[in-house]
Short mmCIF file of C-alpha atoms in Angstrom, two decimals:
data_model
loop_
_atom_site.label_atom_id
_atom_site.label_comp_id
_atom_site.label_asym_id
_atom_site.label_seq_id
_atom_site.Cartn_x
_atom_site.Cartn_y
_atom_site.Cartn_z
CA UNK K 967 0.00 0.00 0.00
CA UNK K 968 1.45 3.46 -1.48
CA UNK K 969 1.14 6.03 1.33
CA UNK K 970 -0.02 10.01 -0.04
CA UNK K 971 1.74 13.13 1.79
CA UNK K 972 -0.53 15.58 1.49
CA UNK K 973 0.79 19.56 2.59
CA UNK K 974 -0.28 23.03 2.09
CA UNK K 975 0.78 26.17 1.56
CA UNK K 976 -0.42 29.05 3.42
CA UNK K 977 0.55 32.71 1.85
CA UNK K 978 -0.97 35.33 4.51
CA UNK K 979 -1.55 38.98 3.02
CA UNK K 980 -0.25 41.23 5.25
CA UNK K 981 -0.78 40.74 8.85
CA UNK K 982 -1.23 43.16 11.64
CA UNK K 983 -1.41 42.50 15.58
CA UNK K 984 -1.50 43.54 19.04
CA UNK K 985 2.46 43.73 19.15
CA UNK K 986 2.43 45.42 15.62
CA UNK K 987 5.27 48.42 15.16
CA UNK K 988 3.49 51.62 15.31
CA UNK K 989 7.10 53.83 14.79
CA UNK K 990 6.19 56.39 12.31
CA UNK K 991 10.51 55.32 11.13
CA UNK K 992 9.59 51.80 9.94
CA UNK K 993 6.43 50.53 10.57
CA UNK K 994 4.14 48.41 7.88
CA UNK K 995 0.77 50.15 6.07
CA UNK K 996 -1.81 49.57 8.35
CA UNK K 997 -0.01 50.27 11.35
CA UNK K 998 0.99 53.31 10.21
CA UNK K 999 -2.78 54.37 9.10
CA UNK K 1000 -3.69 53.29 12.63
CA UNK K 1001 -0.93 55.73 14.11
CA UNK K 1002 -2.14 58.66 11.78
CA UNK K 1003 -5.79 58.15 12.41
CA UNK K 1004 -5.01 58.15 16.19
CA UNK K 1005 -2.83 61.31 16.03
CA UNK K 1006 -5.03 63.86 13.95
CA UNK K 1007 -7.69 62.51 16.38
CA UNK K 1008 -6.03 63.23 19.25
CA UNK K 1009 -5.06 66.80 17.71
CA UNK K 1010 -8.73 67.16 17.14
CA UNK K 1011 -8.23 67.95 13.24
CA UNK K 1012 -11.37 66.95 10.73
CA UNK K 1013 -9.19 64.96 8.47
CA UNK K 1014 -6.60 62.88 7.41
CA UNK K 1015 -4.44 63.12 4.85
CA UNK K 1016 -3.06 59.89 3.84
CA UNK K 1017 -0.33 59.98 0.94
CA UNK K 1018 -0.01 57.79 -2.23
CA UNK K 1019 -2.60 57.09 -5.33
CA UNK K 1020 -4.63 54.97 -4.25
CA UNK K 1021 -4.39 52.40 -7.05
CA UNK K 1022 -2.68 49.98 -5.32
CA UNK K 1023 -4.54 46.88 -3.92
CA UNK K 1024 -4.14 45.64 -0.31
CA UNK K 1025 -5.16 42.83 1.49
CA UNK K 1026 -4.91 43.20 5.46
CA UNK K 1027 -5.23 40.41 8.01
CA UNK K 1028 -5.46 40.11 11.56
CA UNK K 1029 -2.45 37.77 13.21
CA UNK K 1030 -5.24 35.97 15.61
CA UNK K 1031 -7.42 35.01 12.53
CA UNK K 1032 -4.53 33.84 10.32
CA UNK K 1033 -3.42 31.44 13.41
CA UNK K 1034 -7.16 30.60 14.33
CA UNK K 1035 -7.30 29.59 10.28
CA UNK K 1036 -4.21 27.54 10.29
CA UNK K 1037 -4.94 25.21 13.47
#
C-alpha cells in the first residue's frame, strides 16, 4: 500500500497585531494608518491626509485570525 503526503501552503496577506510596530521610522501600512488616524484625532483635526494614489490593492489580516485559520 502506497502512502499520499498531502501539505499546504499558506501565503498570509499582510498581517497586523497587538504587538504590531506603530514607529512612524519603519512601521508596515496599516499600522501606520492606525498611528495617523489616532494622532489627527487626538489633535482634534477633521481629516486625514493619507499619501499615495490609491491604485494599489491591499489585502490586510489580523495575526489571531490567520493562526485561528491555520490550526
Amino acid at each position: 500500500m502506497r502512502s499520499t503526503a498531502v501539505s499546504i501552503s499558506v501565503t498570509p496577506p499582510n498581517l497586523y497585531g497587538y504587538n504590531d510596530n506603530y514607529r512612524p521610522e519603519n512601521s508596515h501600512v496599516l499600522p501606520a494608518l492606525i498611528r495617523s488616524f489616532y494622532e489627527e484625532k487626538e489633535q482634534g483635526l477633521p481629516s486625514v491626509t493619507i499619501l499615495g494614489t490609491g491604485s494599489p490593492k491591499c489585502e490586510f489580516l489580523f495575526a489571531d485570525d490567520l493562526a485561528d485559520a491555520c490550526y
